[in-house]
Structure formats: structure tokens, C-alpha cells
Short mmCIF file of C-alpha atoms (C1' of nucleotides) in Angstrom, two decimals:
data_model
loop_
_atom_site.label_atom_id
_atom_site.label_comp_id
_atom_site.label_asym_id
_atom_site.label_seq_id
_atom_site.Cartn_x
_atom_site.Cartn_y
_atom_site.Cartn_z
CA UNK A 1 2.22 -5.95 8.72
CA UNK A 2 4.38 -8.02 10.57
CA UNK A 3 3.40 -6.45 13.97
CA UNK A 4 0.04 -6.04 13.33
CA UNK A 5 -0.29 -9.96 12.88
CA UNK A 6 1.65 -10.49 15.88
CA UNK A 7 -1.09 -8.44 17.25
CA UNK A 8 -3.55 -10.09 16.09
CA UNK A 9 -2.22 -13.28 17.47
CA UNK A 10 -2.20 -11.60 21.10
CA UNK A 11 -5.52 -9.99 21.33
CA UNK A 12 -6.22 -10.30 24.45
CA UNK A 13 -3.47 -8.25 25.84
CA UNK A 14 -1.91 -5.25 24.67
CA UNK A 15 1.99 -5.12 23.39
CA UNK A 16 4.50 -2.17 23.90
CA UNK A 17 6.73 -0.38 21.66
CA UNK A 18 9.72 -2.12 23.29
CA UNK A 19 8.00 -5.09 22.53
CA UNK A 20 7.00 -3.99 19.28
CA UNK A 21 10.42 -2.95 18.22
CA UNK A 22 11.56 -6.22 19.17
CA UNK A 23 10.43 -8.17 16.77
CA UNK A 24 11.32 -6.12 13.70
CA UNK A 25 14.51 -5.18 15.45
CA UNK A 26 14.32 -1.50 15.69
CA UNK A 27 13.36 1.33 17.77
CA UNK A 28 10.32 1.96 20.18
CA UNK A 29 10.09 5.01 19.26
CA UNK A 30 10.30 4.30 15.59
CA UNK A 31 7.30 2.04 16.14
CA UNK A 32 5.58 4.96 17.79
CA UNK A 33 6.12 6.60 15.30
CA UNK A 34 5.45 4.99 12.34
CA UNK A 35 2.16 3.35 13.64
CA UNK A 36 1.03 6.57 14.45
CA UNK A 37 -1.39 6.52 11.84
CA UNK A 38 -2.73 3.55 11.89
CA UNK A 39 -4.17 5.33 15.70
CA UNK A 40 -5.24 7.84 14.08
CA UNK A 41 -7.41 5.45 11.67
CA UNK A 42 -8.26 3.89 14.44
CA UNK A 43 -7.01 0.13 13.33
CA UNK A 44 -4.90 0.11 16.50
CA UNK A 45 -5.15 1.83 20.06
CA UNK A 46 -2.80 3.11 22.16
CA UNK A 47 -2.88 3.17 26.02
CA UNK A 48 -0.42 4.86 28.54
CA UNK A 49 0.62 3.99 31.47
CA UNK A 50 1.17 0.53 33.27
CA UNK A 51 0.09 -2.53 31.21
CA UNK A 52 -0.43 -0.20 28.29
CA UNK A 53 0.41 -0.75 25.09
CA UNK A 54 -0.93 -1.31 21.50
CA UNK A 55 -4.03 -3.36 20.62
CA UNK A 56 -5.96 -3.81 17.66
CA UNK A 57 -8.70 -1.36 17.00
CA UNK A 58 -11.69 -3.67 15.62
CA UNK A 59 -11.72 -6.73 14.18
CA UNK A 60 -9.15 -8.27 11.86
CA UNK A 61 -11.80 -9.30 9.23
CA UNK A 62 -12.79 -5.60 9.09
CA UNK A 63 -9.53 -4.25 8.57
CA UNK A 64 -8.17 -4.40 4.33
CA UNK A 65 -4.12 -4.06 3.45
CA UNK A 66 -5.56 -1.49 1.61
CA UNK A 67 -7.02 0.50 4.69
CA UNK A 68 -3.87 0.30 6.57
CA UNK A 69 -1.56 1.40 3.13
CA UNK A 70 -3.18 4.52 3.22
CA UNK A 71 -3.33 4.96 6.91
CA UNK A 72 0.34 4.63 6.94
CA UNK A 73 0.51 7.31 4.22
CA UNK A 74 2.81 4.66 1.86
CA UNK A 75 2.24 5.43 -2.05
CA UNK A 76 1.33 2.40 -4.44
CA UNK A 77 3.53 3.16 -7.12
CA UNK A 78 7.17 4.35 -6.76
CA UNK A 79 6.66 7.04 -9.26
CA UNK A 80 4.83 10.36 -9.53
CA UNK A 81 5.16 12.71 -12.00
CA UNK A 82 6.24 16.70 -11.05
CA UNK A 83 6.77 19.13 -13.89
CA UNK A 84 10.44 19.80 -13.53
CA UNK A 85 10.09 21.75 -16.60
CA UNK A 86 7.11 23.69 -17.01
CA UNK A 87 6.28 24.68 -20.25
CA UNK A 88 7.86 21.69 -22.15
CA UNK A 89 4.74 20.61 -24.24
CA UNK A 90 7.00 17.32 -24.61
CA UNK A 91 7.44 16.86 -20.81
CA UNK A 92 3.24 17.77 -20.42
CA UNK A 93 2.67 14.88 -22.94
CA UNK A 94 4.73 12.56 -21.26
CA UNK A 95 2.98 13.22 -18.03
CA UNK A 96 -0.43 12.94 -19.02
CA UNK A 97 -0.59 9.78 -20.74
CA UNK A 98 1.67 8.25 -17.51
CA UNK A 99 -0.64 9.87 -15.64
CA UNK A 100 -3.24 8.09 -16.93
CA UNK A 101 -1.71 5.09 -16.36
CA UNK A 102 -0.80 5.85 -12.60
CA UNK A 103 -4.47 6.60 -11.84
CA UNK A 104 -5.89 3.05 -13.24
CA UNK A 105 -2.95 1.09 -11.74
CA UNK A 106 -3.42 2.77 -8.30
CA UNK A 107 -6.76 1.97 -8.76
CA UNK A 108 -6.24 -1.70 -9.49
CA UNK A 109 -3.80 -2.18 -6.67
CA UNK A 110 -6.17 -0.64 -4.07
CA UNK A 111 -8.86 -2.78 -5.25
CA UNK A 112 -6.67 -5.83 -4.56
CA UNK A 113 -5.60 -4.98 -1.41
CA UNK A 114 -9.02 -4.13 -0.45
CA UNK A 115 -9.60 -7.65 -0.65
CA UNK A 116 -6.53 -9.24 1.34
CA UNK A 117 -7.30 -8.62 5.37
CA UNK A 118 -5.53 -8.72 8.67
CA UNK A 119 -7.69 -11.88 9.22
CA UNK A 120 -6.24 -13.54 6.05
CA UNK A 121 -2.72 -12.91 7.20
CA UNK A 122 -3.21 -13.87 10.21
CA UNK A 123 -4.94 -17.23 9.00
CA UNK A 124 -1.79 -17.77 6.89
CA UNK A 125 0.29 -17.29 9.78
CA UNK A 126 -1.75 -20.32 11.51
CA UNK A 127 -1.87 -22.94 8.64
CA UNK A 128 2.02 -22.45 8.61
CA UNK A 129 2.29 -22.74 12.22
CA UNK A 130 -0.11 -25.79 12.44
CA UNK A 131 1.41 -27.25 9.53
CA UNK A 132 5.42 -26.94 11.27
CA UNK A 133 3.88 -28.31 14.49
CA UNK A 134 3.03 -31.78 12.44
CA UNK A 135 6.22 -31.70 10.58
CA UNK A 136 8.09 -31.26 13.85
CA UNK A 137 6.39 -34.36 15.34
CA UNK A 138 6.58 -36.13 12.21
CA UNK A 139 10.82 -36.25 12.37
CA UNK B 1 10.64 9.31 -21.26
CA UNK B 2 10.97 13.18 -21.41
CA UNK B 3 14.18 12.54 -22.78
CA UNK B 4 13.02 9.65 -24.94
CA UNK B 5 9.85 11.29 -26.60
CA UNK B 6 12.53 14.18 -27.13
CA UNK B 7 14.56 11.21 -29.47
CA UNK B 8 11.12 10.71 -30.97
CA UNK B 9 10.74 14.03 -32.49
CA UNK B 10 14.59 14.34 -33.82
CA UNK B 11 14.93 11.08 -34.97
CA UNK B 12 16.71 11.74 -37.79
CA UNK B 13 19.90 13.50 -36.46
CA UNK B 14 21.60 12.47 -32.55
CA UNK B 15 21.49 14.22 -29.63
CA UNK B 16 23.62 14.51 -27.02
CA UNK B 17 24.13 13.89 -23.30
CA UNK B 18 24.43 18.01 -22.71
CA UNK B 19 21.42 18.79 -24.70
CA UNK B 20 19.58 15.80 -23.08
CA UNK B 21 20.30 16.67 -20.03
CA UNK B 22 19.30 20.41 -20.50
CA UNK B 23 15.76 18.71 -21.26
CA UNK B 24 15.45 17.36 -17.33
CA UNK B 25 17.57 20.42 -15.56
CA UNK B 26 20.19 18.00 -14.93
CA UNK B 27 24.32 16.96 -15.81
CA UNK B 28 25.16 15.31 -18.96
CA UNK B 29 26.88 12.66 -16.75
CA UNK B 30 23.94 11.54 -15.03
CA UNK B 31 22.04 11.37 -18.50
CA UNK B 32 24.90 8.97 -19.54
CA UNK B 33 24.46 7.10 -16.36
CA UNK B 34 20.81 6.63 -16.42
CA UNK B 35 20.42 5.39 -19.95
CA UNK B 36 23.27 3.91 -20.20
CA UNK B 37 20.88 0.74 -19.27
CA UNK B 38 18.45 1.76 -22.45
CA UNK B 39 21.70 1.28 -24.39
CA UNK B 40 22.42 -2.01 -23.78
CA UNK B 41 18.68 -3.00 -24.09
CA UNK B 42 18.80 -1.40 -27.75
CA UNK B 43 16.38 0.78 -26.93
CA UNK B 44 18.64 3.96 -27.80
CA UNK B 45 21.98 3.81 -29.70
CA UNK B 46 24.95 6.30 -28.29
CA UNK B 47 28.26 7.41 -30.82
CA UNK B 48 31.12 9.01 -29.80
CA UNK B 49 32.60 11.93 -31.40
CA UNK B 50 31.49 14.60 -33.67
CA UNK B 51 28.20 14.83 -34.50
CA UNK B 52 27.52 12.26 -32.41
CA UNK B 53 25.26 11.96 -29.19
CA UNK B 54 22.17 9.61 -28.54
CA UNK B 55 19.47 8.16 -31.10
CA UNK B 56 16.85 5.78 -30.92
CA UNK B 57 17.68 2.20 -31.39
CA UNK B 58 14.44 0.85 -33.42
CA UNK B 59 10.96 2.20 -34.13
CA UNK B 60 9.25 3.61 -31.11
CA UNK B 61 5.75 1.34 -32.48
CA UNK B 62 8.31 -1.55 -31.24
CA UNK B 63 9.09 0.03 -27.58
CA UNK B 64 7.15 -0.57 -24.91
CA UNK B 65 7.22 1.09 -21.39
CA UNK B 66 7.16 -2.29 -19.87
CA UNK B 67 10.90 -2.61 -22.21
CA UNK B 68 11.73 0.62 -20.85
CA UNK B 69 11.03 -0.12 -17.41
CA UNK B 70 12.76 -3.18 -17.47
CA UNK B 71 15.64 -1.57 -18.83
CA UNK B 72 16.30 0.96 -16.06
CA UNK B 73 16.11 -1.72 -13.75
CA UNK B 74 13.12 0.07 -12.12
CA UNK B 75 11.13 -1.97 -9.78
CA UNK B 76 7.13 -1.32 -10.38
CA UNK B 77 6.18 -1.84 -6.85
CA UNK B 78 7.93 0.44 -4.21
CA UNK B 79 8.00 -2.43 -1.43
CA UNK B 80 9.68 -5.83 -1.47
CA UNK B 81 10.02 -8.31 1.01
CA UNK B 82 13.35 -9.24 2.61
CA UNK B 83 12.95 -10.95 6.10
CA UNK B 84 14.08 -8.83 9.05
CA UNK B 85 13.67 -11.76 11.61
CA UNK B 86 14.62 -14.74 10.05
CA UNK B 87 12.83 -17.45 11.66
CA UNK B 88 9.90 -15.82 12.46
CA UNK B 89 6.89 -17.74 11.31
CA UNK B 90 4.70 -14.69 11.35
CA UNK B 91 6.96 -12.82 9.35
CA UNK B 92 7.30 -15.63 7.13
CA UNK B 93 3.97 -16.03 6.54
CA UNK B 94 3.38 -12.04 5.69
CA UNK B 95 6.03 -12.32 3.23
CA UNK B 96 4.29 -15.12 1.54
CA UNK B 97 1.02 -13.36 1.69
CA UNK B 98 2.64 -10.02 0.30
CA UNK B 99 4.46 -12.08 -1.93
CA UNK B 100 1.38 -13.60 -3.85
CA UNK B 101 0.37 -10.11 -4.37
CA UNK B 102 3.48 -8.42 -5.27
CA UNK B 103 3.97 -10.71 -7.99
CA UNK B 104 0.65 -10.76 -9.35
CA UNK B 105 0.72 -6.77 -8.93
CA UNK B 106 3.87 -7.10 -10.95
CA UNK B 107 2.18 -8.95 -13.33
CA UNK B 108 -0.39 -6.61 -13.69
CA UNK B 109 1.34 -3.86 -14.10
CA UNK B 110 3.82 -5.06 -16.50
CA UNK B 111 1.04 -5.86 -18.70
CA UNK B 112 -0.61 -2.61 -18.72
CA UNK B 113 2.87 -0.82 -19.72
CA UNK B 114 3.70 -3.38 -22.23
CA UNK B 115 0.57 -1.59 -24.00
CA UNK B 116 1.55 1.58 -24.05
CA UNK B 117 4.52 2.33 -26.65
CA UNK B 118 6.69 5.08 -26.70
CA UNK B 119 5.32 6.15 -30.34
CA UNK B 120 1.60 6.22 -28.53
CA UNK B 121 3.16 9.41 -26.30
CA UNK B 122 5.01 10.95 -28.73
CA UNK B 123 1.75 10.68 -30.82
CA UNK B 124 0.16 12.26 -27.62
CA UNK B 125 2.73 15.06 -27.87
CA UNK B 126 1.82 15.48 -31.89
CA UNK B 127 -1.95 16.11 -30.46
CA UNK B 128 -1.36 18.92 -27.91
CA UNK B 129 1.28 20.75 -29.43
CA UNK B 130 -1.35 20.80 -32.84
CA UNK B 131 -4.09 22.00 -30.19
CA UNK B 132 -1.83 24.64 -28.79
CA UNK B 133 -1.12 25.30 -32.14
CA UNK B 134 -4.69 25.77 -33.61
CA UNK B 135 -5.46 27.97 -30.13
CA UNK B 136 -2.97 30.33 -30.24
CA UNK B 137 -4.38 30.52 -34.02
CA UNK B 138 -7.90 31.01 -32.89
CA UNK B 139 -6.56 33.90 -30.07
"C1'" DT C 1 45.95 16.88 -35.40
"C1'" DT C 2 42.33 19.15 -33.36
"C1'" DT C 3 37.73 19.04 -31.78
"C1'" DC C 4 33.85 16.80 -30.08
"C1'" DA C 5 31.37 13.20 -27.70
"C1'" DT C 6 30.74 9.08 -24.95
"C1'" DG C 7 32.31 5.73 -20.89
"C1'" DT C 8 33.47 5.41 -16.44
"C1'" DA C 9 35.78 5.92 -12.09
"C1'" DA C 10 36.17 8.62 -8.01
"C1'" DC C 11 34.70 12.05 -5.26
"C1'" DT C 12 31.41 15.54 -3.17
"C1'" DT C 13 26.93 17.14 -2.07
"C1'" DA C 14 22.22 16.73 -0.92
"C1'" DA C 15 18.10 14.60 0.60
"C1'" DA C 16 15.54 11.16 2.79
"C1'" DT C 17 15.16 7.73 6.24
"C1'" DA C 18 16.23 5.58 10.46
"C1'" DG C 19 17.85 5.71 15.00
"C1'" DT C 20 18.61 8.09 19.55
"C1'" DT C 21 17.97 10.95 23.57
"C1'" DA C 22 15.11 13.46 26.44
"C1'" DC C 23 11.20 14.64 28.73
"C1'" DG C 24 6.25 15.80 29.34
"C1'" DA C 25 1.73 13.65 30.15
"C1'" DG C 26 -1.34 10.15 31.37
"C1'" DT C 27 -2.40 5.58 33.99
"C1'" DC C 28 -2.09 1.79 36.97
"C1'" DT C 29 -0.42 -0.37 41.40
"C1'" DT C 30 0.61 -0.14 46.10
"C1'" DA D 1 0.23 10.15 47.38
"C1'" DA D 2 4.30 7.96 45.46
"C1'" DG D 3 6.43 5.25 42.24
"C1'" DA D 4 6.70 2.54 38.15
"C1'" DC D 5 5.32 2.22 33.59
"C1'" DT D 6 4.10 3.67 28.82
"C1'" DC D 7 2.82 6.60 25.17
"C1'" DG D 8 3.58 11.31 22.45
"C1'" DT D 9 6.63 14.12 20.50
"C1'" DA D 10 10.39 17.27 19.74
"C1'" DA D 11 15.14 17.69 18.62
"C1'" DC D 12 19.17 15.86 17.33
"C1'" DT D 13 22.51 12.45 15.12
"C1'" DA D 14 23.72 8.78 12.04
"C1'" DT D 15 23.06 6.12 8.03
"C1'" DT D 16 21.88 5.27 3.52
"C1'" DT D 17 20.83 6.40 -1.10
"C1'" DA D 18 20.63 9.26 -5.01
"C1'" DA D 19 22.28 13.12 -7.48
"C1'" DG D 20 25.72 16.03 -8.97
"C1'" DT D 21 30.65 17.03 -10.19
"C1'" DT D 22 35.35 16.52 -11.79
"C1'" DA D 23 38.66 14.23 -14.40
"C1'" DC D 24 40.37 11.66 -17.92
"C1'" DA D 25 40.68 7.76 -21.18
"C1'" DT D 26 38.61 6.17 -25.62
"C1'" DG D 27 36.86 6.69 -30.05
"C1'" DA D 28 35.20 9.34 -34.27
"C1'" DA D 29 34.78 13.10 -37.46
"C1'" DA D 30 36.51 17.34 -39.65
#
DNA sequence: TTTCATGTAACTTAAATAGTTACGAGTCTT
DNA sequence: AAGACTCGTAACTATTTAAGTTACATGAAA
């Protein structure tokens, strides 16, 4: 999120991995990496060679937290429920009824994050810059 | 809750950490470890010595999964929000933006589980293993 | 007193994640 | 055409976290 909003905020040109990696302090090729999908979801782009770099794909508006959670592959809840004893009518139990549960929270998250945008970050991000600007020439 | 619905359905005498953790494939140390957190919650009651071994602490009608949850220290969201950049306005703003949903996801979430008690699953595991019961009947 | 069971510390093992190095392939500038 | 730049990706290493194990002290029942 936090590089896609600094993306956002630099439309116009594109941004490298080294870049990139900068600003969340890691790797560029970590940042390759793990954006990956968002490519292949087509939220960002990717060009080689000189002034290449990462862009945004469409616009912010169009693109929902909830889009870009599943592009990234990331899971909603940080549970899921394996047999590790098949057979166990106790253990079946158990994992139906969570089950059940898991489905209609997933479902409820997803539905909130389908509402929350790039754009809306990115808005955020200007209200609290505009609003440290005053401050700052306030004192 | 494998090991809890287990508690359910031998209420009346203990079990203990070796035949728990035969339940889940796993050492009778790491049972110990894991609930040792549903102890101190009251959730489950632990004696030492013969014949003793693990038991639940009140009437499963009275214990929530939101209790549970809460007592394992589990987190219900697999993301939080600890600034990488410090400083970084962008960042800063995500984190508030995440943050309004995390804790109303939370929220959520906790509600939903404080619904569910662990006497609704074991009742869950009463209906299947009658079903598998009338069907093996029936073939 | 012996046996059984938890409580917990300390250590080892295993798995997942992150970070690194290296290099091929494409693209822009000169 | 040459050189500089950047992504794509494989392969490897390092780090972190969780799980598993061993050992033993503590407490309770037979």
C-alpha cells in the first residue's frame, strides 16, 4: 500500500525497484517480486530498460484494497482449517461450523475493502500533508 | 477447539496433555503450552497428579470463541500496522486508513465469534456423529 | 513412598519469509 | 552499434518464527 500511494502521488513518471525498495527499506528485488502480481492484475505496469520503472495501471478510483489483496495472493483471515486428522467426526464438526464462519467473515471483509480505494488513500495522504503544511507555517 | 469440543464430550472425568495431544498429532508439551493461556482465562481447569489432566472450567453455553480467541492471544486479522519509515507522511496516512478498518474488522469479527459458543459445536458434533450413526444403520 | 501429571525452562529442529547475488532479456540514449 | 539502465527470475543464504523435544521440579493421589 505504501508504494502504491507513493505511486499514485508520482503519476506522471514511473519509479524503480531501487526506488521502490527505498522507501520501505528493503530489497529491489523483493519489490519485484512481491508486486509481481499486482502486474499480472494489471493495477501496475512494468517497463524495462532506461527510464523504466513501475506505474500505475488505471486509475486510482478504479482500483479497491480488495482488488489488490487478492492480487497479491494475501489471505483475510489468519486461519484455515486442514484435517490433520481425518476421520475424527469431532475434528469434522469443529471444522464445519468454523468453516462457516470463515466463509461469511471473508465475505464481509472483502466487501469492505471493496469499498476503500487507492484514490481514498491517496486523498488521506493529501489532507495530512495539506494539513502539516498549515501547522508548519502556523509555529 | 478440536481439543476443546473433545473436553465437551468427557466432561465428567479429565484428560490429559498426552491424550490431548494424541487428538492433534502433536507433544503433550506443546498442548500444555498452547492452553496454558485457556487456563488462566478459566476457560479449562488443569490438576496435577493422578487422575488428573485437563477439564473444562464452566459450561461450554458460557464460552464463546470470541473468549477463546482472546485467550490464545490470537490476533483475528493477519496484518497489523507498525511503521517501517517513520516519518513518512504517506506511510502515515496508510496506516491510519488501514487502521480505521482493521479495527472496525476487529470489531466485526469479534462480534460474530462472540455468537458462536463452544456448546453450539459440540452440539454440531452430537448432529453428525447421530447422522453417521443412523447411515451406517440404514447401510 | 511410589506413581502419575502438570509447569516451565532450555534446547533442537523445521518451516516460512526475507534478503542477496547473478545474469538474461528488453529498451532507451548517444 | 554500443553502452547504460531496468525488469524478470532462478538459485542461494540468512533470518525469524513456530513446533517439537528433553529434562526436571512441583504437586497430588494411591
Amino acid at each position: 500500500m505504501h508504494i502504491l500511494v507513493h505511486m499514485v502521488e508520482t503519476r506522471e513518471h514511473a519509479l524503480t525497484s531501487e526506488q521502490l525498495a527505498t522507501f520501505i527499506h528493503t530489497n529491489p528485488v523483493v519489490v519485484r517480486r512481491t508486486i509481481a502480481g499486482l502486474r499480472d492484475a494489471g493495477i501496475v505496469t512494468s517497463s524495462r530498460g532506461h527510464g523504466g520503472g513501475w506505474q500505475l495501471g488505471r486509475a486510482p478510483e478504479s482500483i479497491s484494497l480488495a482488488e489488490i489483496s487478492a492480487a497479491l495472493g494475501e489471505t483475510l483471515l489468519p486461519f484455515s482449517s486442514e484435517p490433520e486428522s481425518p476421520g475424527c467426526l469431532v475434528e469434522q464438526a469443529v471444522i464445519a461450523a468454523l468453516d462457516d464462519f470463515r466463509v461469511e467473515a471473508e465475505r464481509l471483509l472483502a466487501e469492505k475493502l471493496s469499498h476503500i480505494t487507492l484514490a481514498d488513500l491517496a486523498a488521506d495522504f493529501r489532507r495530512r500533508y495539506e494539513l502539516i503544511g498549515v501547522t508548519s507555517h502556523a509555529v
